[in-house]
Structure formats: structure tokens, C-alpha cells
PDB file of C-alpha atoms and ligand atoms in Angstrom:
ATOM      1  CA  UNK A  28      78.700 111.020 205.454  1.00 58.00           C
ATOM      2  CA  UNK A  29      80.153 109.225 208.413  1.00 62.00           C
ATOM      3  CA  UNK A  30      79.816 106.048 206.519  1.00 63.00           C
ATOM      4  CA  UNK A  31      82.039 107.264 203.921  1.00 70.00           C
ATOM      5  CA  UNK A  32      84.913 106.885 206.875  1.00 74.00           C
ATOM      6  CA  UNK A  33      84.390 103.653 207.409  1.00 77.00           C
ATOM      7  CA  UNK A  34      87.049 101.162 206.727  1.00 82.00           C
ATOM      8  CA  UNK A  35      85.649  98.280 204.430  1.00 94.00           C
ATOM      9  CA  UNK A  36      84.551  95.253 206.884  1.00 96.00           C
ATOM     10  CA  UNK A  37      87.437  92.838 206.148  1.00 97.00           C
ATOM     11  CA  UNK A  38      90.079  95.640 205.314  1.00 96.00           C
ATOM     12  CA  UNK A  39      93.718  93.837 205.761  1.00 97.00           C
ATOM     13  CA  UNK A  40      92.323  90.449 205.588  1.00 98.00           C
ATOM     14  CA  UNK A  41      93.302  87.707 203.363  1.00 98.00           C
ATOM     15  CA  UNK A  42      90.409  85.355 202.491  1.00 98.00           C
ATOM     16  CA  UNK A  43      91.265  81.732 200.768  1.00 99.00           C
ATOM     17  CA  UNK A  44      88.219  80.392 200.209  1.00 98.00           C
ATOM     18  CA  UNK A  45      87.454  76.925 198.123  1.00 98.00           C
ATOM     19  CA  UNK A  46      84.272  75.772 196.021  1.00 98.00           C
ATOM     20  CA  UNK A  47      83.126  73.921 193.958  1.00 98.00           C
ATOM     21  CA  UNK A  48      82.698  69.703 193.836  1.00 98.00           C
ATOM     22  CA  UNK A  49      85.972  67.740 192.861  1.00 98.00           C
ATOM     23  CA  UNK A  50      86.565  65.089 190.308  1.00 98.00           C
ATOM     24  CA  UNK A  51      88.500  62.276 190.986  1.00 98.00           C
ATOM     25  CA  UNK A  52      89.544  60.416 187.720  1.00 97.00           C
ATOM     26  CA  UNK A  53      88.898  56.660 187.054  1.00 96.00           C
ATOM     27  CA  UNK A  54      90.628  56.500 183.790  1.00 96.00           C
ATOM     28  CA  UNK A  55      91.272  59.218 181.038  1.00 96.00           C
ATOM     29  CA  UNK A  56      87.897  59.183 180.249  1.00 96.00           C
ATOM     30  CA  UNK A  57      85.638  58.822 183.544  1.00 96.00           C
ATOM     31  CA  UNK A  58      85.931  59.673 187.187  1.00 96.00           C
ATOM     32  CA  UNK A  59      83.631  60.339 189.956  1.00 96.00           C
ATOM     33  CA  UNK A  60      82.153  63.918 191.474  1.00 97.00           C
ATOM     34  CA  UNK A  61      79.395  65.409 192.557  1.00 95.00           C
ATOM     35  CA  UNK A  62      76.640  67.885 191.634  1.00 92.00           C
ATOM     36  CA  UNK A  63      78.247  71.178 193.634  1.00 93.00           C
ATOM     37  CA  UNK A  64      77.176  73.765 191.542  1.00 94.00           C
ATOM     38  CA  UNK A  65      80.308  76.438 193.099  1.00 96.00           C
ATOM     39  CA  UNK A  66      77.838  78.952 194.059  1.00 95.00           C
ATOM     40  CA  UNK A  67      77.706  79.747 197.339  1.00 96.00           C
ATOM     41  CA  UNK A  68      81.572  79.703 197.374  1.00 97.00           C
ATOM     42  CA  UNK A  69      81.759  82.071 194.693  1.00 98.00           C
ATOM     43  CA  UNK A  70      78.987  84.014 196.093  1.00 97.00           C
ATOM     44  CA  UNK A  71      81.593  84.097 199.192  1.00 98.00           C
ATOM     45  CA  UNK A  72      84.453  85.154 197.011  1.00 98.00           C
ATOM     46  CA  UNK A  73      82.917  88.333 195.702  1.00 98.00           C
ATOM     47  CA  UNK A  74      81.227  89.531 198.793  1.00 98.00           C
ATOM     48  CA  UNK A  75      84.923  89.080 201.034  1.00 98.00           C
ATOM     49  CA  UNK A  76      86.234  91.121 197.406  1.00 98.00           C
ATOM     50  CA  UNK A  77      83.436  93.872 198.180  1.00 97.00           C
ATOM     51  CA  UNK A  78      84.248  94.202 201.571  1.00 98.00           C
ATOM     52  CA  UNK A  79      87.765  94.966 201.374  1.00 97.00           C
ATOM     53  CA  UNK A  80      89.653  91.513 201.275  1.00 98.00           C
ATOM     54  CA  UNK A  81      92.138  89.978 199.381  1.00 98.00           C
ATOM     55  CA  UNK A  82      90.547  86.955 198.021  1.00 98.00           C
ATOM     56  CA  UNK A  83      91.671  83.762 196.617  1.00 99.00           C
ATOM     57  CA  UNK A  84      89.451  81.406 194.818  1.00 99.00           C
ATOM     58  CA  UNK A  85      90.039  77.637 194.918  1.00 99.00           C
ATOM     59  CA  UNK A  86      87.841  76.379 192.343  1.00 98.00           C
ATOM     60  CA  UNK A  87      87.100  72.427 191.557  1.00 98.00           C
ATOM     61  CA  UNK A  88      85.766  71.910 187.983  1.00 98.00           C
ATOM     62  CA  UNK A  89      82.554  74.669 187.800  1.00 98.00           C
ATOM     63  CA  UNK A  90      81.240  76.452 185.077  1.00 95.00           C
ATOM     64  CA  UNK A  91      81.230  80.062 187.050  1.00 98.00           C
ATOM     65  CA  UNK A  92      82.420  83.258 186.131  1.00 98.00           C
ATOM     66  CA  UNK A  93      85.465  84.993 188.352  1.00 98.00           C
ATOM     67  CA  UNK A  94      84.248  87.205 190.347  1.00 98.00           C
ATOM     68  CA  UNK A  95      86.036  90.563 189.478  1.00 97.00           C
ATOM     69  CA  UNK A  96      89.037  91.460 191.697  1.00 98.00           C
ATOM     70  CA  UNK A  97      89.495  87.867 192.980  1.00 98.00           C
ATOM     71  CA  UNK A  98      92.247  85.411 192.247  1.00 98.00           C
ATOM     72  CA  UNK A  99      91.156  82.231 191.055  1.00 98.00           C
ATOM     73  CA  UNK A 100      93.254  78.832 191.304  1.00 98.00           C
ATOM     74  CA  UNK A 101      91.329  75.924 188.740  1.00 98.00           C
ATOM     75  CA  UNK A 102      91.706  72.362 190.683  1.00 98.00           C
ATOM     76  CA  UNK A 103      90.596  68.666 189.193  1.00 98.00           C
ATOM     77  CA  UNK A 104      90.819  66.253 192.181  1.00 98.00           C
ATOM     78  CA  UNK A 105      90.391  66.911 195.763  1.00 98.00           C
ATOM     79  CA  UNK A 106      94.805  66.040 195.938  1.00 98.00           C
ATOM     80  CA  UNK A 107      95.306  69.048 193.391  1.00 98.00           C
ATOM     81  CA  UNK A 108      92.700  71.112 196.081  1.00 99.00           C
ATOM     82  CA  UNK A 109      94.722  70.344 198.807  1.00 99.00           C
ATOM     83  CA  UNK A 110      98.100  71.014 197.223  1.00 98.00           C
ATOM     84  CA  UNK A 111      96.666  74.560 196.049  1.00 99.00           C
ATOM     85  CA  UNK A 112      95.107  75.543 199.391  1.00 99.00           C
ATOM     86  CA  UNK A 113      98.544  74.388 201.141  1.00 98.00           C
ATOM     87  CA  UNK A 114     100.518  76.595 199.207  1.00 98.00           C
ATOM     88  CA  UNK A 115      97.965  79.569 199.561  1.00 98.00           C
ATOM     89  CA  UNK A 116      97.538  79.308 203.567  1.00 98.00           C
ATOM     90  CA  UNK A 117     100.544  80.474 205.096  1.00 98.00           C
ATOM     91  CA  UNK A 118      99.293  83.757 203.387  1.00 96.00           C
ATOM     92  CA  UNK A 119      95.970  83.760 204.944  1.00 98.00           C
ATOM     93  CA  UNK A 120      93.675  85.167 207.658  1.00 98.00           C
ATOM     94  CA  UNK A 121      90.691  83.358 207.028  1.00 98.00           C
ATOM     95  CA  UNK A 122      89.843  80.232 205.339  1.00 99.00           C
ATOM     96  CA  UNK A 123      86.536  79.184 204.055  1.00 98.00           C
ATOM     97  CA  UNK A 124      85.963  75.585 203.087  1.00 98.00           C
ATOM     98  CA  UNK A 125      82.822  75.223 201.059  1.00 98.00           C
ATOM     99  CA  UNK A 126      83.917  72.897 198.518  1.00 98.00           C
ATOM    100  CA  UNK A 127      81.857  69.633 198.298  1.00 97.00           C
ATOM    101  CA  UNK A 128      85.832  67.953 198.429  1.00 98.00           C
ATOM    102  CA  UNK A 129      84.790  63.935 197.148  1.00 98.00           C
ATOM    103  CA  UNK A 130      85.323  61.758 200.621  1.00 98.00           C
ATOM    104  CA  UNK A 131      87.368  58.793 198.191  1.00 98.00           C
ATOM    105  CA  UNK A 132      89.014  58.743 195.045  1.00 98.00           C
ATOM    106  CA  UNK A 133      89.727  55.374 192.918  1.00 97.00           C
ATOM    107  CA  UNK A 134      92.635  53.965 194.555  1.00 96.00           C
ATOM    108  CA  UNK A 135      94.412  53.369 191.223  1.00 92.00           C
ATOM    109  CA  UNK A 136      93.995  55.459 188.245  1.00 89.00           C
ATOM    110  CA  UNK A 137      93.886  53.403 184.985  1.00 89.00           C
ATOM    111  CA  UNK A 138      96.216  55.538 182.277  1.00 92.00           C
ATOM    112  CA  UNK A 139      94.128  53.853 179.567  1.00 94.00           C
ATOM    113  CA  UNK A 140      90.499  53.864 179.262  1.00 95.00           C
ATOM    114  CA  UNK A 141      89.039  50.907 181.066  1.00 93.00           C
ATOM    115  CA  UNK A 142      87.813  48.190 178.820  1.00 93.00           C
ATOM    116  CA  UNK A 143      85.029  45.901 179.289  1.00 93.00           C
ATOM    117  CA  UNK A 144      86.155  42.461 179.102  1.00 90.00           C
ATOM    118  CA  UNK A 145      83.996  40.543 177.865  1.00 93.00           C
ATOM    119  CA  UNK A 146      83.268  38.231 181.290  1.00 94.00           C
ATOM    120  CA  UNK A 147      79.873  40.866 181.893  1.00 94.00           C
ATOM    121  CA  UNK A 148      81.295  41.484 185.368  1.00 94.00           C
ATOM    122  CA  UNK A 149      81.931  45.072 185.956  1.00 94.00           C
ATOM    123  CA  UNK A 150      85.544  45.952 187.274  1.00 91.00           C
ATOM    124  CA  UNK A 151      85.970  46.364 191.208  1.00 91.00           C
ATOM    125  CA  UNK A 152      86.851  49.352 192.567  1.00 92.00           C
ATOM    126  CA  UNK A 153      88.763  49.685 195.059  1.00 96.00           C
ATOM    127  CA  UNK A 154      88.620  53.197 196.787  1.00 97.00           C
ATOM    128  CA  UNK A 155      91.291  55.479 199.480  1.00 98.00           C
ATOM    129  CA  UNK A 156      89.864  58.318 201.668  1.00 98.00           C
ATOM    130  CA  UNK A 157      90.970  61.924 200.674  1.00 98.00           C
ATOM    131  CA  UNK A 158      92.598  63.838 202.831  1.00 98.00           C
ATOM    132  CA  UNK A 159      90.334  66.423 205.268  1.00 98.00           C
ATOM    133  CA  UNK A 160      91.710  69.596 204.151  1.00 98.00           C
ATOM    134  CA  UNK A 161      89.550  71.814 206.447  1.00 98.00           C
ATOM    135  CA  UNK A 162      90.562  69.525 209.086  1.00 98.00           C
ATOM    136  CA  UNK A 163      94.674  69.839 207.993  1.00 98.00           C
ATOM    137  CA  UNK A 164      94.611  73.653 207.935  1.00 98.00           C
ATOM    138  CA  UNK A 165      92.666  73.321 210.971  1.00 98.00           C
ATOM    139  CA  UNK A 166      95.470  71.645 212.674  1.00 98.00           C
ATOM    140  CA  UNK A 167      98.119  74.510 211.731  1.00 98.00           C
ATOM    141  CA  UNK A 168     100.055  76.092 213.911  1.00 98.00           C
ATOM    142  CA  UNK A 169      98.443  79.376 212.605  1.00 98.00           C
ATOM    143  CA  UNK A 170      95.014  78.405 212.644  1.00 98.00           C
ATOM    144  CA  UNK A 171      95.589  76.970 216.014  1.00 97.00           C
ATOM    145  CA  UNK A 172      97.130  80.319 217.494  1.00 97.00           C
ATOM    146  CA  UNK A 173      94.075  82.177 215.844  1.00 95.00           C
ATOM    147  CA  UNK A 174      96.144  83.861 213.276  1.00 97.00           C
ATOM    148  CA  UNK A 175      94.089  82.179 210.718  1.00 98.00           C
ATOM    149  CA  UNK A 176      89.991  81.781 211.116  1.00 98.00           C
ATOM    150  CA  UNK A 177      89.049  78.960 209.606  1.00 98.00           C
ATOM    151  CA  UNK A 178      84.925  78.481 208.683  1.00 98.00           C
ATOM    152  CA  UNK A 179      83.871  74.859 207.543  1.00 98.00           C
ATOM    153  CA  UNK A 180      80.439  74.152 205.651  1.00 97.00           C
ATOM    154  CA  UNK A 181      78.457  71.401 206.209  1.00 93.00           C
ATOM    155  CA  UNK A 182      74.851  69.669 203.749  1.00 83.00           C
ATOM    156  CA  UNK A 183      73.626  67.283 205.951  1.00 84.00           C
ATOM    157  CA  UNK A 184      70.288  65.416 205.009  1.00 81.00           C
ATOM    158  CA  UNK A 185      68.728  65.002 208.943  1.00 87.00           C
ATOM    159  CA  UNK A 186      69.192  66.422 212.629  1.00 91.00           C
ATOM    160  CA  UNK A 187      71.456  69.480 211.299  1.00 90.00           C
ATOM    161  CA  UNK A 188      72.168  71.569 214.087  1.00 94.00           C
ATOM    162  CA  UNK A 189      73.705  68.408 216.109  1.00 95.00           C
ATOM    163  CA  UNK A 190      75.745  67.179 213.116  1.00 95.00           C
ATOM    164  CA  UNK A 191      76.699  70.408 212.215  1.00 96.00           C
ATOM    165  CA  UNK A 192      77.931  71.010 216.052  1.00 97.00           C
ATOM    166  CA  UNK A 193      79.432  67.554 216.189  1.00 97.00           C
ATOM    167  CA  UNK A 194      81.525  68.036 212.440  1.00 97.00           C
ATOM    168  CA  UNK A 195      82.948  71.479 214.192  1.00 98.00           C
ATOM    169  CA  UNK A 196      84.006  69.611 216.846  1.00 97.00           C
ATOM    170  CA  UNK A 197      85.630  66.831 215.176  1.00 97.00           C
ATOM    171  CA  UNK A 198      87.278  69.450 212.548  1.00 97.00           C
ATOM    172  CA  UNK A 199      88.505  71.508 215.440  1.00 97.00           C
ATOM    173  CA  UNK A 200      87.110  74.878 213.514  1.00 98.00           C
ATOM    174  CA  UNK A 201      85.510  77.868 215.683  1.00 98.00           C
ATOM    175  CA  UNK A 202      82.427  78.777 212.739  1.00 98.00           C
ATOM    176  CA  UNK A 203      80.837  75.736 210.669  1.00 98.00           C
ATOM    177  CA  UNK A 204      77.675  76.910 208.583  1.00 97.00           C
ATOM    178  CA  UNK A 205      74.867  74.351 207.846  1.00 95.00           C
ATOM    179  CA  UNK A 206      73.094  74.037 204.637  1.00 91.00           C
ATOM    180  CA  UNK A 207      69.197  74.180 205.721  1.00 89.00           C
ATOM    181  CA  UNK A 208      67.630  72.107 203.516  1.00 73.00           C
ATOM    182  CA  UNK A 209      66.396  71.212 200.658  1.00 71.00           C
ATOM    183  CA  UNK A 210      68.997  70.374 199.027  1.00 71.00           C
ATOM    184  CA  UNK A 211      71.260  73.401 198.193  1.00 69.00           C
ATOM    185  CA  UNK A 212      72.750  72.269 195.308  1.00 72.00           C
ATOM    186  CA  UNK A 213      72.498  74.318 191.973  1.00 76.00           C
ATOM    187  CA  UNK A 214      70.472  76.713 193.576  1.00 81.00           C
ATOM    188  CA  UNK A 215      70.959  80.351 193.419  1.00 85.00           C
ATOM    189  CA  UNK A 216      69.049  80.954 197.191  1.00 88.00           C
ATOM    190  CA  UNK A 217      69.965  79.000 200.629  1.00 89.00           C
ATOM    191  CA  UNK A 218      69.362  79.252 204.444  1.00 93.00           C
ATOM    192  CA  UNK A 219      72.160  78.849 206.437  1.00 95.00           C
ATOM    193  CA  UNK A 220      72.942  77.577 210.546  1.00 96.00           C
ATOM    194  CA  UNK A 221      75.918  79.006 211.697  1.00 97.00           C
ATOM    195  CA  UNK A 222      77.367  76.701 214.627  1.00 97.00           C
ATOM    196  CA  UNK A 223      79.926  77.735 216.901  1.00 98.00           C
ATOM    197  CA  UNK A 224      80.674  76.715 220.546  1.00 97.00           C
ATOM    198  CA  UNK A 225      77.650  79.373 222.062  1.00 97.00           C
ATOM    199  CA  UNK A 226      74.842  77.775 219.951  1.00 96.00           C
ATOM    200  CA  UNK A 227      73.433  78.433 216.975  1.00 96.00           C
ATOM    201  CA  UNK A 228      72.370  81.231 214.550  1.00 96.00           C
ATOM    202  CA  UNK A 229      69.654  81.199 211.682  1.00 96.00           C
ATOM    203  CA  UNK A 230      70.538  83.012 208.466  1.00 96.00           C
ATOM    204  CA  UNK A 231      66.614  83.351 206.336  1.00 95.00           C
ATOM    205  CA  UNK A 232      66.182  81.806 203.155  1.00 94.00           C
ATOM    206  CA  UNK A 233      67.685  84.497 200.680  1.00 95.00           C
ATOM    207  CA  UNK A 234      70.217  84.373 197.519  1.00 95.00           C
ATOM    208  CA  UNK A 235      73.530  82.844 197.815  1.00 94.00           C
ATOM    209  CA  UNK A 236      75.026  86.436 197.453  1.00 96.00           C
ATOM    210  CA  UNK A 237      72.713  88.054 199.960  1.00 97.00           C
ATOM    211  CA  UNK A 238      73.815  85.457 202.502  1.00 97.00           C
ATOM    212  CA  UNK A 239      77.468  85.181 201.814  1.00 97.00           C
ATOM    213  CA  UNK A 240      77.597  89.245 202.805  1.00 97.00           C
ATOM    214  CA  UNK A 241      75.794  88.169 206.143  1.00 97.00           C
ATOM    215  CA  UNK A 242      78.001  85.703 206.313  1.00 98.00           C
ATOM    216  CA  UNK A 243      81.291  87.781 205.414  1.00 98.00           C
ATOM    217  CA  UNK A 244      79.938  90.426 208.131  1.00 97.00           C
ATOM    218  CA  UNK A 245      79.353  87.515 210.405  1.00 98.00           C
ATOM    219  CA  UNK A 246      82.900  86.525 210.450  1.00 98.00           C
ATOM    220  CA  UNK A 247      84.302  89.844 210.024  1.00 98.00           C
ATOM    221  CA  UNK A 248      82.742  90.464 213.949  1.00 97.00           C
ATOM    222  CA  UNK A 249      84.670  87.454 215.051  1.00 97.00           C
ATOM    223  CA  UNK A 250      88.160  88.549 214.068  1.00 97.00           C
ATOM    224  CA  UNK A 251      89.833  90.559 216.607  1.00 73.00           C
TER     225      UNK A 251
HETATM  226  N1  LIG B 309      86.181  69.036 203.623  1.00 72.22           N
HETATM  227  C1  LIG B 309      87.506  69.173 203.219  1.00 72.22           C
HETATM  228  N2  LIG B 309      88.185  68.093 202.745  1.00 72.22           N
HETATM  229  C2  LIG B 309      87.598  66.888 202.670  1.00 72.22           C
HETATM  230  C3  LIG B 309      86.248  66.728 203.086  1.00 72.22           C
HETATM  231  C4  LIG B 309      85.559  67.831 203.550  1.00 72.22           C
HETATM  232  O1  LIG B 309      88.044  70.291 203.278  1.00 72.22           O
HETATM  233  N3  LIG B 309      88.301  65.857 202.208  1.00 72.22           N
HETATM  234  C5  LIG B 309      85.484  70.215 204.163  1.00 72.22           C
HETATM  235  C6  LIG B 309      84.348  70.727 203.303  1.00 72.22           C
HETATM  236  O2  LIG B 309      84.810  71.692 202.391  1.00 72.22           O
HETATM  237  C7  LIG B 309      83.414  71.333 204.347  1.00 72.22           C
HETATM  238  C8  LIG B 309      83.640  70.476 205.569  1.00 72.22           C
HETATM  239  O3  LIG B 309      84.910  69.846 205.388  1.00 72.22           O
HETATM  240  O4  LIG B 309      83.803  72.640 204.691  1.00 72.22           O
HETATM  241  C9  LIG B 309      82.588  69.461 205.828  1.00 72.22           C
HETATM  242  O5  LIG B 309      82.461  68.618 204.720  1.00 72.22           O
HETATM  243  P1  LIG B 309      81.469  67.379 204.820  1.00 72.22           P
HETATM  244  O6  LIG B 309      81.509  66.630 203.546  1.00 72.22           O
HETATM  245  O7  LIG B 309      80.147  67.887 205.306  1.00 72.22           O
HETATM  246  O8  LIG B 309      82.126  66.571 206.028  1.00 72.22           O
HETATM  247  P2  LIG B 309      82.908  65.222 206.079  1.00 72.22           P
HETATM  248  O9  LIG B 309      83.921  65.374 207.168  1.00 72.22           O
HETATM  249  O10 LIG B 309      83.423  64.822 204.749  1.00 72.22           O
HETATM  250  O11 LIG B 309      81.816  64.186 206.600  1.00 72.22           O
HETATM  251  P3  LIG B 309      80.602  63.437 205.815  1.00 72.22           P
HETATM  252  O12 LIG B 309      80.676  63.785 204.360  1.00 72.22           O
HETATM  253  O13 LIG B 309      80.830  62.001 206.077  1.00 72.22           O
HETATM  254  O14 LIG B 309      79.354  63.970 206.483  1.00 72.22           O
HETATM  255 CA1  LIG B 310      82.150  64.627 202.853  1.00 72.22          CA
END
């Protein structure tokens, strides 16, 4: 009965939360991404909806239902991403990066489809670094002040509790959650690290949804 009472866990919050992989376009035809399946963010999305928040959904290309109740912005390239997720911050309390965002896109994007040309050398590419956008929200006045939580993800393939530490560090966030291997990707269960500056917390093996509502009471502790 006393339950009943209780507020919802993130009550008054506004979650802005991204997923999926990006695709950054070589010509009309091509481009480069990678195999994010948009799970876990998802999973994110409707637990944050189920505990009260207002959620928007920054998805890269995925082939994912909405989550009901959740407001869903569709991205192509990790440029559209960070456009969308500018707009949608100011509005924010928490942000929660767990798009696989790609690290380059082609430097120049051919507007017809790239021809072979006969020679049997392939074309170089030439490649510019995206834009951190967990690390640019990061920076904001708001995030800075602590009006806005922001909660980075990290896969990393060796030593993951030190890399994890060192990425939330270098991307200035206060929660970044490991991936603990094997390889997460297109799988409907994980195990999770969460890293903050007091050490380190084990979330078991489980599905993607079980662990995103650990994870959404997890950060729902840490406001206020
Ligand atoms: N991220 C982002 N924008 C980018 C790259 C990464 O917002 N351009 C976010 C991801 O969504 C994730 C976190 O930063 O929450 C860590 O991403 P990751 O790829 O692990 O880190 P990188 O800084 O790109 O380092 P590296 O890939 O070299 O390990
Ligand atoms: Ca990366």
C-alpha cells in the first residue's frame, strides 16, 4: 500500500538519451558504420519512460521499435546526432550517451556514386574526426553546474575497468558504464561496470532491459 505513494524514481526528470551506430556516407550509395544493434539504448529509453521521465530518443539508423511514451528523433551521421542532441539539451536533466557515434567520417562526400576507374587502384580516402558529443555536452555550462547528469558508455576489448576510468576522466562525465565482454553487440543480455570517481560497481549478466532499470535506479540515486 505504501508503495502505491511512491513517486516514480525519475519523476520531473528529463532523460535525452542516444543509440544506436551512425552512418557516415561515402557517396549516395555507400558509407561506413558499425554493427550497434540500438538495444541497450532503447532498453534505456523505456525503462527512464517507466519510471516516470520524460524521454527523448536519439536514434542512428536501427531497426527498433519506439518504445511507447518516448519521443524519438531518427539521425544518419554522427553531424545530424550532434545537431539533434544540441538542440534537445538545454531541455535536459540527464543525458545518456550510448550510441556507438563512428570516430571519422569521409572527409569529402562524393554527390555521385564513386566509379571505378579503370587504373585497379582503389580510391584514397581521406578521413576527419567527428566531433565528441558526450564530451561537448559534457563541457556545458549546465552539465558543468550539475544541472544536467551526463552518463557515457564505453565497449572496450581489454583492461576495462582502467579504460573505462581513464575515458570518464578524459570526457569529464561523473557515471561511465562499461560493456563486460563479449562483445555486446546485437545481443539482447549484457553485464555492465559502472565507473565513477569512488571505484567501481558490477551489474550481473542479465537482459538489456533488466539492466537498463538497474541502471535508471542507479542514476536516479545520484541526482539530488
Ligand atoms: N561518443 C560521442 N561522440 C563521439 C564518440 C563517442 O558521444 N564522437 C560517446 C559514446 O556515445 C559513448 C562514449 O562517448 O558514450 C565513449 O565512446 P567510445 O567510442 O568508447 O570512446 P571514444 O572517445 O570514441 O574512444 P575510442 O573509441 O578510441 O575508445
Ligand atoms: Ca569511439
Amino acid at each position: 500500500v505504501i508503495a502505491f505513494f511512491q513517486p516514480k524514481l525519475l519523476a520531473g526528470q528529463k532523460l535525452l538519451v542516444t543509440a544506436g551506430p551512425t552512418y557516415e556516407a561515402l557517396d549516395p550509395v555507400r558509407g561506413i558504420t558499425n554493427l550497434s544493434s540500438g538495444k541497450m539504448g532503447f532498453a534505456i529509453a523505456r525503462a527512464a519512460h517507466e519510471a516516470g521521465a520524460e524521454v527523448t530518443l536519439v536514434a542512428g539508423p536501427v531497426n527498433l521499435p519506439t518504445p511507447r511514451g518516448v519521443k524519438r528523433i531518427d539521425v544518419r551521421s554522427a553531424q545530424n546526432m550532434l545537431e539533434a542532441v544540441l538542440q534537445q539539451a538545454p531541455e535536459a536533466t540527464v543525458f545518456i550517451a550510448t550510441a556507438a557515434v563512428a570516430d571519422w567520417r569521409p572527409a569529402s562526400s562524393s554527390e555521385r556514386k564513386i566509379k571505378k576507374d579503370g587504373s585497379g587502384q582503389p580510391p584514397q580516402l581521406a578521413f576527419t574526426e567527428n566531433t565528441d558529443i558526450l564530451a561537448t555536452v559534457a563541457q556545458s555550462p549546465r552539465a558543468q553546474s550539475g544541472e544536467l547528469f551526463c552518463v557515457g558508455f564505453a565497449a572496450e576489448s581489454h583492461d576495462l575497468e582502467d579504460n573505462a576510468q581513464a575515458k570518464r576522466k578524459r570526457k569529464g562525465v561523473p557515471l561511465l558504464v562499461g560493456n563486460i565482454g563479449p562483445a555486446t553487440f546485437g545481443r539482447d543480455d549484457n553485464a555492465l561496470l559502472l565507473v565513477d570517481a569512488q571505484g567501481s560497481r558490477e551489474l550481473a549478466r542479465a537482459s538489456k532491459l533488466s539492466l537498463a532499470r538497474e541502471l535508471v535506479a542507479d542514476i536516479a540515486a545520484r541526482l539530488s
